[in-house]
Amino acid sequence: GFDRAISAMDTLDDTDSGARLPGDAAMGDDGQPENFDLQQLRRMWQNEKYAPEVLPFAERAVLNVSEMIEFATDGLDEDRSAADADPNDPSFVMRCADLERVKYVLRDYLRIRLWKITQWPQHYLESSNVVLLSDAERTFLKEYWHQKRRFFESRLLSVLPPAKKSLDDQIDLLDMVRRPNLEKYVYVRCNEPINVDVPVNMDVPTQGPSSQGSTQRRDFEKGKMFLVRYDAVRTYLVDREHAGVANDYPKIDLV
């Protein structure tokens, strides 16, 4: 019932931030299995926080945690309105604190995604990138860019020649569309053994065109942490073929 829903929320105290398989649920202090959706939301929140781009939307975890928050909130409201309710009861205070922490993780996860979307709106309107967004995010993005484009047109574009009014021209390597920096370096922890093509001497001048963009294949064991360019490990966070067990368990986490 309600007490179990609240106890399931108590996953954010776990100092071991390592990922777990769905079948390997951790046990809470009360002996109850910790809720997998909360574990998954926390991991997706952490990955979203450190990734330079928007990652696939964790729809199942968000929906399930939202329902859990609504159920727990109703239960706390009932306890608060009871005639003999004690607002200083330790159990009640702890349950309220657990609920607020879960609500913070959910809000911050969605806020980070919206911040990235508004930073690079044209990029995420492209068909290859819009699939990463939720339905609500797509609706928000279309309205946001529509209003922003109207602002540009009313302030500047309306007085420019027709050839200069475009906002998405691309000439050779010059692109007007702002995009996230996928060459950013990130810290990665392996949840499963992986193989990564690591760029060689990317920061060192090369001796000839044959060595430009060369890579070296490296194996990383489960549990290992390393620093690498994001584009070298991007496939393990974005492509569904690497999502792992039940398509909701990425092989790596950003830390």
mmCIF file of N, CA and C in Angstrom, residues 149 153 156-169 176:
data_model
loop_
_atom_site.group_PDB
_atom_site.id
_atom_site.type_symbol
_atom_site.label_atom_id
_atom_site.label_comp_id
_atom_site.label_asym_id
_atom_site.label_seq_id
_atom_site.Cartn_x
_atom_site.Cartn_y
_atom_site.Cartn_z
ATOM 1 N N ARG A 149 11.280 32.400 -34.188
ATOM 2 C CA ARG A 149 11.424 32.779 -35.593
ATOM 3 C C ARG A 149 10.606 34.039 -35.908
ATOM 4 N N GLU A 153 12.050 37.562 -37.423
ATOM 5 C CA GLU A 153 11.491 38.161 -38.630
ATOM 6 C C GLU A 153 11.021 39.584 -38.370
ATOM 7 N N LEU A 156 14.474 41.754 -37.559
ATOM 8 C CA LEU A 156 15.610 41.864 -38.473
ATOM 9 C C LEU A 156 15.343 41.285 -39.864
ATOM 10 N N LEU A 157 14.872 40.065 -39.939
ATOM 11 C CA LEU A 157 14.803 39.355 -41.220
ATOM 12 C C LEU A 157 13.901 40.039 -42.231
ATOM 13 N N SER A 158 12.876 40.730 -41.769
ATOM 14 C CA SER A 158 11.926 41.357 -42.687
ATOM 15 C C SER A 158 12.551 42.448 -43.550
ATOM 16 N N VAL A 159 13.666 43.025 -43.109
ATOM 17 C CA VAL A 159 14.306 44.109 -43.878
ATOM 18 C C VAL A 159 15.515 43.621 -44.670
ATOM 19 N N LEU A 160 15.803 42.317 -44.613
ATOM 20 C CA LEU A 160 16.943 41.775 -45.349
ATOM 21 C C LEU A 160 16.497 41.283 -46.728
ATOM 22 N N PRO A 161 17.438 41.207 -47.678
ATOM 23 C CA PRO A 161 17.122 40.638 -48.992
ATOM 24 C C PRO A 161 16.673 39.182 -48.834
ATOM 25 N N PRO A 162 15.854 38.668 -49.757
ATOM 26 C CA PRO A 162 15.356 37.286 -49.643
ATOM 27 C C PRO A 162 16.462 36.250 -49.504
ATOM 28 N N ALA A 163 17.598 36.456 -50.167
ATOM 29 C CA ALA A 163 18.693 35.485 -50.114
ATOM 30 C C ALA A 163 19.361 35.438 -48.743
ATOM 31 N N LYS A 164 19.099 36.451 -47.913
ATOM 32 C CA LYS A 164 19.745 36.528 -46.601
ATOM 33 C C LYS A 164 18.790 36.218 -45.446
ATOM 34 N N LYS A 165 17.591 35.773 -45.739
ATOM 35 C CA LYS A 165 16.591 35.568 -44.696
ATOM 36 C C LYS A 165 16.616 34.168 -44.081
ATOM 37 N N SER A 166 17.322 33.248 -44.706
ATOM 38 C CA SER A 166 17.310 31.881 -44.204
ATOM 39 C C SER A 166 18.059 31.764 -42.883
ATOM 40 N N LEU A 167 17.599 30.849 -42.042
ATOM 41 C CA LEU A 167 18.238 30.615 -40.745
ATOM 42 C C LEU A 167 18.895 29.245 -40.658
ATOM 43 N N ASP A 168 18.897 28.510 -41.766
ATOM 44 C CA ASP A 168 19.464 27.159 -41.733
ATOM 45 C C ASP A 168 20.326 26.848 -42.946
ATOM 46 N N ASP A 169 20.972 27.871 -43.507
ATOM 47 C CA ASP A 169 21.849 27.645 -44.662
ATOM 48 C C ASP A 169 23.058 26.808 -44.256
ATOM 49 N N MET A 176 24.683 27.187 -40.350
ATOM 50 C CA MET A 176 24.048 28.191 -39.501
ATOM 51 C C MET A 176 23.340 27.566 -38.301
#
